[in-house]
CSV table of C-alpha atoms in Angstrom, one decimal:
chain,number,residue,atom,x,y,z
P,167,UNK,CA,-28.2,7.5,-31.2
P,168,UNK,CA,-26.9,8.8,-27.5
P,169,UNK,CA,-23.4,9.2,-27.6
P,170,UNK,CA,-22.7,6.7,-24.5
P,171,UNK,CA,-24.4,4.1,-26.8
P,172,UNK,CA,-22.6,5.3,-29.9
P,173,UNK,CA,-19.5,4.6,-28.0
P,174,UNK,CA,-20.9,1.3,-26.5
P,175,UNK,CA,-21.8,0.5,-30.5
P,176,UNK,CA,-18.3,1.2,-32.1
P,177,UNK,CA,-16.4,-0.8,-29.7
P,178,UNK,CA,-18.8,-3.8,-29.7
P,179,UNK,CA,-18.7,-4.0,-33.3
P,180,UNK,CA,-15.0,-3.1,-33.7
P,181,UNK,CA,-13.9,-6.2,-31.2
P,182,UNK,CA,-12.5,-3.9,-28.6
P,183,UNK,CA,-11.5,-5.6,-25.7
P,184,UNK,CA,-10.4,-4.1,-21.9
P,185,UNK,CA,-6.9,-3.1,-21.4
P,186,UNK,CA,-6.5,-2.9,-25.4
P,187,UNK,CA,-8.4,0.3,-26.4
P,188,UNK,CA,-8.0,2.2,-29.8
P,189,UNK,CA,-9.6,5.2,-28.5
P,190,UNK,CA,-9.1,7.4,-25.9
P,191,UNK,CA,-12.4,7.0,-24.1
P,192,UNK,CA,-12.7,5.5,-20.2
P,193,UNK,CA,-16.2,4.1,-20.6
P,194,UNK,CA,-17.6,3.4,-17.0
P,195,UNK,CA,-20.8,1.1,-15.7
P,196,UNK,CA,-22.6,2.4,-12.7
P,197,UNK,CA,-25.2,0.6,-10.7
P,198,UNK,CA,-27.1,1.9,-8.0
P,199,UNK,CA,-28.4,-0.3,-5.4
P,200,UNK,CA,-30.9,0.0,-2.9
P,201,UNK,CA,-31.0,-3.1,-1.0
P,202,UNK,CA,-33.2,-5.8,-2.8
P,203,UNK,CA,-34.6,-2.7,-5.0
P,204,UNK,CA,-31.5,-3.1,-6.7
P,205,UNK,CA,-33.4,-6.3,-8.4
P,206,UNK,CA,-34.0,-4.2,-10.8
P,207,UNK,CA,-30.8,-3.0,-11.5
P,208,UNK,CA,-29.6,-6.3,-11.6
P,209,UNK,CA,-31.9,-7.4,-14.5
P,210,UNK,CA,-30.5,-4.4,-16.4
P,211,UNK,CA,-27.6,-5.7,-15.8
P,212,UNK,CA,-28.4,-9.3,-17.3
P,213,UNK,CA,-29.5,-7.2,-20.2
P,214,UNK,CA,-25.9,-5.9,-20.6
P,215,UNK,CA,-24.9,-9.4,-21.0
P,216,UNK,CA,-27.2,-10.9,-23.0
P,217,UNK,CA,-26.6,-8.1,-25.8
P,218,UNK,CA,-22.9,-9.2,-25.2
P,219,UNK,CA,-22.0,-5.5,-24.7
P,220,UNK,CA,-20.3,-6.1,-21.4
P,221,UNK,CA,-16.7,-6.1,-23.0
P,222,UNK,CA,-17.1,-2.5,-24.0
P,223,UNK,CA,-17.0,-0.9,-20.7
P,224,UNK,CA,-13.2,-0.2,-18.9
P,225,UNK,CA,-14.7,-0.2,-15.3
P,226,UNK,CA,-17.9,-1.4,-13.2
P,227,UNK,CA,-18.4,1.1,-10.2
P,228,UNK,CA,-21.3,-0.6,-7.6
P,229,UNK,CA,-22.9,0.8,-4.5
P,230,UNK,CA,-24.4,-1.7,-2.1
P,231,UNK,CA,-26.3,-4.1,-3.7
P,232,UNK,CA,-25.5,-2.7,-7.2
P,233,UNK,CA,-21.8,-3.7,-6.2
P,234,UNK,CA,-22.8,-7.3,-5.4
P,235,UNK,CA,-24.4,-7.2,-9.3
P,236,UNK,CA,-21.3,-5.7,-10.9
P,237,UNK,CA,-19.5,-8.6,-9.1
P,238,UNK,CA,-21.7,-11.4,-10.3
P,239,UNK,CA,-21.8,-9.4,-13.9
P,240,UNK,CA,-17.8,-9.9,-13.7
P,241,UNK,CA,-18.1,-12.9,-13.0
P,242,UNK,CA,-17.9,-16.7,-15.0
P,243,UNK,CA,-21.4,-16.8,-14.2
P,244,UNK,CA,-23.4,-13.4,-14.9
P,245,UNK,CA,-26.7,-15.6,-15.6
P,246,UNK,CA,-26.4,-16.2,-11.8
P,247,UNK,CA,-27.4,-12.6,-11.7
P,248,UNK,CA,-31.1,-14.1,-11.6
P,249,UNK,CA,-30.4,-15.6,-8.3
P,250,UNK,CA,-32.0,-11.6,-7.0
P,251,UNK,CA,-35.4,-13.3,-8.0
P,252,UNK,CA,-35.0,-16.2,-6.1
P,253,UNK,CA,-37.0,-16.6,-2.9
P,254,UNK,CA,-34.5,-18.8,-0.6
P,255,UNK,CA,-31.9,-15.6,-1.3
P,256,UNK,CA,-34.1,-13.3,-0.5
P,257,UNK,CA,-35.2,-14.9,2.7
P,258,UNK,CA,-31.4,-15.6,3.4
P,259,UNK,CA,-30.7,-12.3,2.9
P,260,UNK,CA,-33.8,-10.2,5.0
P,261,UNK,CA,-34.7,-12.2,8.2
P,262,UNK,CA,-37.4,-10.0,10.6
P,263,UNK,CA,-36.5,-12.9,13.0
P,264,UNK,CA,-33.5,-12.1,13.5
P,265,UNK,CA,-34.6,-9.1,15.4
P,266,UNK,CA,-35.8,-11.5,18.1
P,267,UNK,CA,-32.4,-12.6,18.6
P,268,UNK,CA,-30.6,-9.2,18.6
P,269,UNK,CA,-28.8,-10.0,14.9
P,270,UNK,CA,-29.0,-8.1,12.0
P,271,UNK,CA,-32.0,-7.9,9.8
P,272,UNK,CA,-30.0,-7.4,7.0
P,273,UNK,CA,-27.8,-11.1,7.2
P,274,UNK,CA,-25.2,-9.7,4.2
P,275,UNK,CA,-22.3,-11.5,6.3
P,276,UNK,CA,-24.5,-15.0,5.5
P,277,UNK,CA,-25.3,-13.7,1.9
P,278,UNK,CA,-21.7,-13.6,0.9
P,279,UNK,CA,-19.4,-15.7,3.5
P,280,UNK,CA,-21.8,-19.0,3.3
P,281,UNK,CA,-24.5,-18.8,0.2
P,282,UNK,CA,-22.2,-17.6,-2.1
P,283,UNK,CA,-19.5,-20.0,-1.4
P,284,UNK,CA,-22.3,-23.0,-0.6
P,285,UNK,CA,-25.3,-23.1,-2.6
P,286,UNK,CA,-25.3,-20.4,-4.3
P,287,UNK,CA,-21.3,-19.9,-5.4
P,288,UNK,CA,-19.7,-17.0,-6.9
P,289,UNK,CA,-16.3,-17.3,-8.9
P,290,UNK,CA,-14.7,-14.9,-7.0
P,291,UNK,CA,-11.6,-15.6,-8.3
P,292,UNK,CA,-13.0,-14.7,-12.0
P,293,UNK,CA,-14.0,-11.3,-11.0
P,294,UNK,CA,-10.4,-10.3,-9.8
P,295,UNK,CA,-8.9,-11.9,-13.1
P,296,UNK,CA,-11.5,-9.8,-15.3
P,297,UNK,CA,-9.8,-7.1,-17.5
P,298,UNK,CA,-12.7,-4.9,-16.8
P,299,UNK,CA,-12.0,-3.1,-13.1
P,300,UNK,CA,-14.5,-3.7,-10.5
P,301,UNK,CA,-14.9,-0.9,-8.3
P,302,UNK,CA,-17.2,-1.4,-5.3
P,303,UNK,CA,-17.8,1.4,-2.9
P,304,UNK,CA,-18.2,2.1,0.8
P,305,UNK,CA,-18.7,4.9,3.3
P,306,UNK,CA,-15.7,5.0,5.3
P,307,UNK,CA,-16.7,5.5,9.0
P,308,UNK,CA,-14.3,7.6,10.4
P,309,UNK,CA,-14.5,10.6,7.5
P,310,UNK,CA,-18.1,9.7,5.9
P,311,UNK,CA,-16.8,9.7,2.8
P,312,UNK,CA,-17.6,7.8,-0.5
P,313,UNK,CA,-14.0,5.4,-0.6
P,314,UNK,CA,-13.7,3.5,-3.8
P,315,UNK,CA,-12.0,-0.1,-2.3
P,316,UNK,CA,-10.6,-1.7,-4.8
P,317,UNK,CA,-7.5,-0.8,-3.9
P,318,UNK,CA,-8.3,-2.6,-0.2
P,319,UNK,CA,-9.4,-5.8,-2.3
P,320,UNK,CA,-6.4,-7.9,-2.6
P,321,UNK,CA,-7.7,-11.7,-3.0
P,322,UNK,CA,-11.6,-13.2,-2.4
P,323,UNK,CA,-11.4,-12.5,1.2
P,324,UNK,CA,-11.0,-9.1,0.7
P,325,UNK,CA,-13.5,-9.1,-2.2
P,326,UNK,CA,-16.1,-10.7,0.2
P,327,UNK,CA,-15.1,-8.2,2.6
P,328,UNK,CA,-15.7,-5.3,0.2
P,329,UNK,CA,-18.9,-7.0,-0.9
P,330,UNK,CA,-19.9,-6.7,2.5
P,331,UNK,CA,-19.3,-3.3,3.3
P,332,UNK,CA,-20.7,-2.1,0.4
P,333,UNK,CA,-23.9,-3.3,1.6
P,334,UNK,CA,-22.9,-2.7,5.4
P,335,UNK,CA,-26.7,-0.7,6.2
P,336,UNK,CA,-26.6,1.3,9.6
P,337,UNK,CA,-28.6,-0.5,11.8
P,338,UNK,CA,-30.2,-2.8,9.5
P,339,UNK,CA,-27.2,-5.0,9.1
P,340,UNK,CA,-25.2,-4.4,12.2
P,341,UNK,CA,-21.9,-2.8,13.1
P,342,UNK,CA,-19.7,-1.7,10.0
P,343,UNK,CA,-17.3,-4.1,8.2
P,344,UNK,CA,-13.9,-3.9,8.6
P,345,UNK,CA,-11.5,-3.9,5.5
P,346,UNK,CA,-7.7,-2.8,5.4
P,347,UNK,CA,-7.6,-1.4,8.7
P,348,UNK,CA,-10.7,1.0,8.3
P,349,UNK,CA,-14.6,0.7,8.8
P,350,UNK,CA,-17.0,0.9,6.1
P,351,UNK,CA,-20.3,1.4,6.4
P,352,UNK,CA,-23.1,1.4,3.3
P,353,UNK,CA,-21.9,2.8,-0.2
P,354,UNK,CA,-25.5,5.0,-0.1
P,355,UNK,CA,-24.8,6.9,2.6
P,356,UNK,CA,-22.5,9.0,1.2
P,357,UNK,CA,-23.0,7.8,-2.6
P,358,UNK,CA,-25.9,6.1,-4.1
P,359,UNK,CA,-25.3,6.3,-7.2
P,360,UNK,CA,-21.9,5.5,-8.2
P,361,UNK,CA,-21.7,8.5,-10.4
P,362,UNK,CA,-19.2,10.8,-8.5
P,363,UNK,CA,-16.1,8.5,-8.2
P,364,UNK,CA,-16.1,7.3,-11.8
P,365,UNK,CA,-16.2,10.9,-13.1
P,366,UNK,CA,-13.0,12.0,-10.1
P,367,UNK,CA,-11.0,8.7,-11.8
P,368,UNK,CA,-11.2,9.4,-15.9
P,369,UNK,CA,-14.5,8.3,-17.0
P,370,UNK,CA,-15.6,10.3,-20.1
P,371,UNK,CA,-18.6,8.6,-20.8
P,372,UNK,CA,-21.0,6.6,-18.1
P,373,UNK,CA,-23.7,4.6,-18.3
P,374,UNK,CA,-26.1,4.6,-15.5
P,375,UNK,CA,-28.3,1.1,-14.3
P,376,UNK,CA,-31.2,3.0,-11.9
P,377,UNK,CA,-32.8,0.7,-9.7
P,378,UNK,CA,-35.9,3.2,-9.3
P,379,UNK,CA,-37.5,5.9,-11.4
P,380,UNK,CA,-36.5,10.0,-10.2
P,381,UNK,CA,-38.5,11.3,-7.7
P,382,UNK,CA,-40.1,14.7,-7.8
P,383,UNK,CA,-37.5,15.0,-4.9
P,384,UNK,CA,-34.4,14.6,-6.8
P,385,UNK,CA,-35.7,17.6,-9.3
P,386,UNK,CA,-36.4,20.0,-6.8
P,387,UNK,CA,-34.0,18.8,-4.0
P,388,UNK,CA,-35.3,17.1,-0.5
P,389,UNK,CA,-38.5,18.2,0.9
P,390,UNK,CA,-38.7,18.0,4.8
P,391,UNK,CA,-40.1,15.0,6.0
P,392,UNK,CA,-40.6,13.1,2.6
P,393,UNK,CA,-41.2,9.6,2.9
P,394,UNK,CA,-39.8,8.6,-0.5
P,395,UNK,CA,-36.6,10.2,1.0
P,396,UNK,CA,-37.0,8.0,4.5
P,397,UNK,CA,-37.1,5.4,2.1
P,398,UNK,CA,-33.5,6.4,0.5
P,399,UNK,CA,-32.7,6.8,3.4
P,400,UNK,CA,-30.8,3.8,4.3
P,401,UNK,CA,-33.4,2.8,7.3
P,402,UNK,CA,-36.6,1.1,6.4
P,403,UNK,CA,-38.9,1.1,3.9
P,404,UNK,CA,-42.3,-0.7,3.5
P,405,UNK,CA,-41.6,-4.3,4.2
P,406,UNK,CA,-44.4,-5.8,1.8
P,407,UNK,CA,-46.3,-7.7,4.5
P,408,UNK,CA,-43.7,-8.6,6.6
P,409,UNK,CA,-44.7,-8.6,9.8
P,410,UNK,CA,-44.1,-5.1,11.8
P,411,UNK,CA,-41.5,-2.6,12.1
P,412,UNK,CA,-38.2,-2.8,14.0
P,413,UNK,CA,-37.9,-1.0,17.7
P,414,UNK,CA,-40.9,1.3,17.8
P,415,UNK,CA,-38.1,4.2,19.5
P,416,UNK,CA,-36.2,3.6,16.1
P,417,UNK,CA,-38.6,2.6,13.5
P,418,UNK,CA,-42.2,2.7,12.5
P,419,UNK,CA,-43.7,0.5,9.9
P,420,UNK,CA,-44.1,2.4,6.3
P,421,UNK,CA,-48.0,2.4,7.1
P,422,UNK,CA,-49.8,5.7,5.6
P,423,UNK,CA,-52.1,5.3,8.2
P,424,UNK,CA,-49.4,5.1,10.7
P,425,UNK,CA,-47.6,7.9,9.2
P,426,UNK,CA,-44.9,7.2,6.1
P,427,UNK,CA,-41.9,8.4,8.5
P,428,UNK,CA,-40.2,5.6,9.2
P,429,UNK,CA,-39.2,6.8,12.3
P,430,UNK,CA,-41.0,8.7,15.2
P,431,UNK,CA,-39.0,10.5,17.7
P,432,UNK,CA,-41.1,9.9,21.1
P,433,UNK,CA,-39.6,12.5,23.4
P,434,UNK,CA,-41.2,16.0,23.4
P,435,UNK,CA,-38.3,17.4,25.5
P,436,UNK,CA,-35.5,16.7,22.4
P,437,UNK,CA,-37.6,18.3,19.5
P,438,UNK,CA,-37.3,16.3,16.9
P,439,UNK,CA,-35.4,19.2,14.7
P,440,UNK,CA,-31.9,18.1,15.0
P,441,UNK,CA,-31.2,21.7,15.3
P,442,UNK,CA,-32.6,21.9,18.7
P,443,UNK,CA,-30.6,18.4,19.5
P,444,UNK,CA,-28.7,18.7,23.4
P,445,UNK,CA,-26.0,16.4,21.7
P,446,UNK,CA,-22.6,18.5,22.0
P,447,UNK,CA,-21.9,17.8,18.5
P,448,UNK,CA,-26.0,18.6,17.4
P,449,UNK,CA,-24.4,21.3,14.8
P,450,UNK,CA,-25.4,18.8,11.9
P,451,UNK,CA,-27.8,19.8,10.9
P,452,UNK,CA,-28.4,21.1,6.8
P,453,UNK,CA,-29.7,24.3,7.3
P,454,UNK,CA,-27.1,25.2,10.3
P,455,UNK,CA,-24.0,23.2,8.6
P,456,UNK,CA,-21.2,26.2,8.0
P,457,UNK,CA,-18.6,23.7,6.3
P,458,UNK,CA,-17.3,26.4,4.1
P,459,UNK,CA,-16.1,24.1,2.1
P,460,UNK,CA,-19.2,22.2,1.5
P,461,UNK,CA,-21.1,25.4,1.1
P,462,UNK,CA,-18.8,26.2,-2.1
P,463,UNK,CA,-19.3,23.1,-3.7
P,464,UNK,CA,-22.2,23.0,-6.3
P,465,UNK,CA,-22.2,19.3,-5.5
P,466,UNK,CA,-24.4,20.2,-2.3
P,467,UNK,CA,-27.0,22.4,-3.9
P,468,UNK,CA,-29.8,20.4,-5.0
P,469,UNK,CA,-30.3,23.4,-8.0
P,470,UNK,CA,-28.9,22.1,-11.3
P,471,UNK,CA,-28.5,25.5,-12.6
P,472,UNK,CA,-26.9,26.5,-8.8
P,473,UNK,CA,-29.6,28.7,-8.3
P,474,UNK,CA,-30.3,27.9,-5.1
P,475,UNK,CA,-29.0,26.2,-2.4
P,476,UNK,CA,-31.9,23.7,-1.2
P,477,UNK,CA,-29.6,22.6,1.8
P,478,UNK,CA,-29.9,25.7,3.8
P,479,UNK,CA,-33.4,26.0,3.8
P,480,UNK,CA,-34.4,21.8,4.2
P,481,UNK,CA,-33.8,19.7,6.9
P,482,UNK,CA,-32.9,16.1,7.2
P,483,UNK,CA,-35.6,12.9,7.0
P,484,UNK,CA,-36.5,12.3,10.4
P,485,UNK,CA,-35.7,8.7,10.3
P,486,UNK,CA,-32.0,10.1,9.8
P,487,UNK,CA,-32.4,12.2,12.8
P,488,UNK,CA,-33.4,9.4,14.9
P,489,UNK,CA,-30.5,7.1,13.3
P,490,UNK,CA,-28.1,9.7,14.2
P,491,UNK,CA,-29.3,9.6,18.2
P,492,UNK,CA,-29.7,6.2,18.3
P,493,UNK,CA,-27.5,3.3,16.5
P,494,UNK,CA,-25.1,6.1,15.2
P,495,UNK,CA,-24.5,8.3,18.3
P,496,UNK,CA,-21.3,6.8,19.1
P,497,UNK,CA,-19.8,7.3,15.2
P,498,UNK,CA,-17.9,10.1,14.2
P,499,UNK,CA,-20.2,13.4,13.4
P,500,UNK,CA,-18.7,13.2,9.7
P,501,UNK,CA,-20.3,9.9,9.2
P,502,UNK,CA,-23.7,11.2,11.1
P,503,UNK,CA,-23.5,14.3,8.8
P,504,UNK,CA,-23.2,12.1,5.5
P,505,UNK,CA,-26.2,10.6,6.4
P,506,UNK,CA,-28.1,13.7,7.2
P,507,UNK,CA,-26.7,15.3,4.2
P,508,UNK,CA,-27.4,12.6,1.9
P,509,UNK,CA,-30.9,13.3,-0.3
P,510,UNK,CA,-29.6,16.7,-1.2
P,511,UNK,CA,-26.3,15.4,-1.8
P,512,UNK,CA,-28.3,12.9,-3.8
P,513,UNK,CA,-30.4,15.0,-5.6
P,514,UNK,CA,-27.4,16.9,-7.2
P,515,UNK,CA,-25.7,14.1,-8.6
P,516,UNK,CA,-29.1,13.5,-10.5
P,517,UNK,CA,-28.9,16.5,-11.6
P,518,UNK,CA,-25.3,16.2,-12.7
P,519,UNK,CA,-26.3,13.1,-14.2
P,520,UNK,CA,-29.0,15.3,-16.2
P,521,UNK,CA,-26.8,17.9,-17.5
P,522,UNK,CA,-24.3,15.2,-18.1
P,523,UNK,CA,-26.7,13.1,-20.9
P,524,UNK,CA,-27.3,16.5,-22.7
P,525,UNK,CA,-23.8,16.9,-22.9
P,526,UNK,CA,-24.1,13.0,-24.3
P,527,UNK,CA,-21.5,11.8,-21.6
P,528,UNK,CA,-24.0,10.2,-19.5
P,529,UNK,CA,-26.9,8.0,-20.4
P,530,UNK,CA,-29.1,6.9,-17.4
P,531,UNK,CA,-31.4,3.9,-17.6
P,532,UNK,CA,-34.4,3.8,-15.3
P,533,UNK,CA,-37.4,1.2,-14.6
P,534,UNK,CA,-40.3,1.4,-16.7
P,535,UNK,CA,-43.5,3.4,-14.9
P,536,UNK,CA,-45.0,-0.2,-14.1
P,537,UNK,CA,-41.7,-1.2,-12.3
P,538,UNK,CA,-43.4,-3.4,-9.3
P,539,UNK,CA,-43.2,-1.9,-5.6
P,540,UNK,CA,-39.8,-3.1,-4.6
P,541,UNK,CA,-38.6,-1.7,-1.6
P,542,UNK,CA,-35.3,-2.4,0.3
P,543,UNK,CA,-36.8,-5.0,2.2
P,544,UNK,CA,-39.0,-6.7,-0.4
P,545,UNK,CA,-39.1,-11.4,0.0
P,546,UNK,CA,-42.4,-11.3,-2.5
P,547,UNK,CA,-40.6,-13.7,-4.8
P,548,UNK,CA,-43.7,-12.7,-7.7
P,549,UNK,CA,-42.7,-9.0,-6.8
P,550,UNK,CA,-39.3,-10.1,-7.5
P,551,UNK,CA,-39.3,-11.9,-10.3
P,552,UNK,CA,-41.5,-8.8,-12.2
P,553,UNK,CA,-38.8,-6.2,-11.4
P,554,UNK,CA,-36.4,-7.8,-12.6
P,555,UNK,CA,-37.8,-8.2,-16.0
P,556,UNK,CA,-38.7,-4.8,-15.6
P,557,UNK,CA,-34.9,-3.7,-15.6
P,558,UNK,CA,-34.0,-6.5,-18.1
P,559,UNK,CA,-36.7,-5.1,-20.8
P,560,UNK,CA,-35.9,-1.4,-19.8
P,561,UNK,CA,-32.1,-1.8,-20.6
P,562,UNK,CA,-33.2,-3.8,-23.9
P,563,UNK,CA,-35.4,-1.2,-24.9
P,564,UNK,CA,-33.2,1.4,-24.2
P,565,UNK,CA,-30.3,-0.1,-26.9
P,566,UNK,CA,-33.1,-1.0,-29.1
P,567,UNK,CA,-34.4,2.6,-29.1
């Protein structure tokens, strides 16, 4: 048995409750999101509860929509969790329309300030009385840093708030949220999966709900151009038959025929190498970046073993490029450059995340290889409804195992 699970076992079995510990372990939950991707997070999650293990874990760190999941997991309701499958939230949530009427694709502000005090209610009051912490997390504007805010979340406004800017996507859902006096943009820009700030606050031992299976990326850090990286990318992915892309100067359907770069930069005179950018602060780019201090953290180099540093010899998605020009170009360059700097950044906390279960501190549970398309933008309600009980019999297979 993994040592995460062994851990998971004893205190199941044993009765152990939050708050009142007998050992000295700080057992963390981590979901990852990935806008309505993170279905299938969310039926690992649903997992969690149905083999009542949920009591054995200290703190629940989310990231986008995986912090909208750790909430409902907190929550008097968890079964609610199913509500990702549903095809009137889906639609509530992702609205092309909206385009048409200059408002954000992404509706998250409708998602949590109406349905889920309407409809479609959470006990928000019950996740801020739960022993276990909730720990939602956001890119903080001004620095482009990963902020844990749960110390910004001081009653439901504030957890709707946090809720919001978790899932905050540039662009997609419109301008950042404010919370506590700052801006917060989308946990995955500068951490996708919640894996770093768990480990900075105590965790010994984490347990890690993927809402997609590793990419060939994340092993050998980000190739230039990849589309599976656009589509981490925070900008668009494939929209499953919805019809067309956003502004053609900012976005281009996921079409393979079309080219799988979500965005195409149409002026020849700018280059689209954000090295050869005329913006005053164009020095973001990876492979030109002389932050000494990023260049001595290991964090940064896509190598496990720190062989190599992949950063300096990649470059960013193009879609990130364009983002950075475009719905971006008036936010700080510390924000632009966590966006740029994001799939290597990525790929090493996979990495970490790999040496971490052979040291039998981590355990990370992925879809199966039939996991359904899902992409960030996905309304199918049958797609839906299969990824989900992808990630619910993934995470039961994985404690059966």
């Amino acid at each position: 048995m993994h040592e995460v699970l062994r851990v998971i076992d004893e205190r199941v079995r044993s009765g152990s409750k939050p708050g009142q510990r007998s050992d000295a372990y700080r057992l963390a939950l981590s979901i990852e999101g990935g806008g309505m991707r993170g279905t299938v997070s969310a039926g690992m999650a649903i997992a969690l509860f149905e083999l009542g293990v949920v009591s054995a874990f200290d703190a629940v760190y989310g990231s986008s929509a995986g912090a909208i999941t750790g909430a409902w997991l907190l929550s008097s309701e968890p079964p609610r969790l199913r509500g990702w499958a549903d095809p009137d939230y889906a639609r509530t949530l992702i609205r092309w329309s909206a385009m048409l009427r200059g408002r954000p694709v992404v509706d998250v502000r409708t998602l949590v300030e109406e349905v889920y005090q309407t409809e479609f209610p959470m006990d928000f009051a019950s996740v801020l009385a739960n022993p276990i912490e909730y720990h939602p997390l956001g890119t903080d504007a001004e620095t482009g840093e990963s902020t844990d805010l749960r110390p910004l979340v001081t009653g439901p406004a504030e957890l709707r708030l946090a809720l919001r800017a978790s899932a905050s996507l540039p662009f997609l859902a419109g301008p950042p949220v404010e919370l506590g006096g700052r801006r917060f943009y989308d946990a995955g820009v500068a951490e996708s999966i919640p894996f770093r700030t768990p480990l900075a606050q105590g965790a010994t031992h984490v347990l890690v709900l993927r809402s997609r299976r590793p990419l060939a990326t994340e092993a050998a850090g980000p190739q230039p151009d990849d589309p599976d990286l656009d589509d981490g990318e925070l900008v668009l992915d494939e929209p499953d038959g919805q019809p067309g892309p956003l502004d053609a100067d900012l976005a281009r359907d996921g079409d393979p025929a079309r080219d799988t770069d979500l965005a195409r930069d149409r002026d020849p005179a700018r280059d689209t190498d954000l090295a050869r950018d005329r913006d005053p602060a164009r020095d973001t780019n990876l492979a030109r970046d002389r932050d000494p201090a990023r260049d001595a953290d290991p964090a940064h180099d896509g190598d496990p073993a720190g062989n190599v540093n992949t950063a300096k010899t990649r470059r960013p998605p193009r879609s990130s490029r364009i983002l950075t020009r475009t719905a971006l170009r008036h936010e700080s360059l510390a924000l632009r450059t966590a966006l740029l700097t994001r799939p290597v950044r990525t790929a090493a906390d996979v990495a970490r995340i790999t040496l971490a279960e052979a040291e039998g501190t981590a355990l990370a549970i992925y879809p199966p290889p039939s996991v359904p398309p899902v992409s960030r933008l996905t309304t199918d309600p049958v797609l839906l409804t299969a990824a989900l009980e992808s990630g619910r019999q993934a995470a039961r297979a994985t404690f059966a195992g």
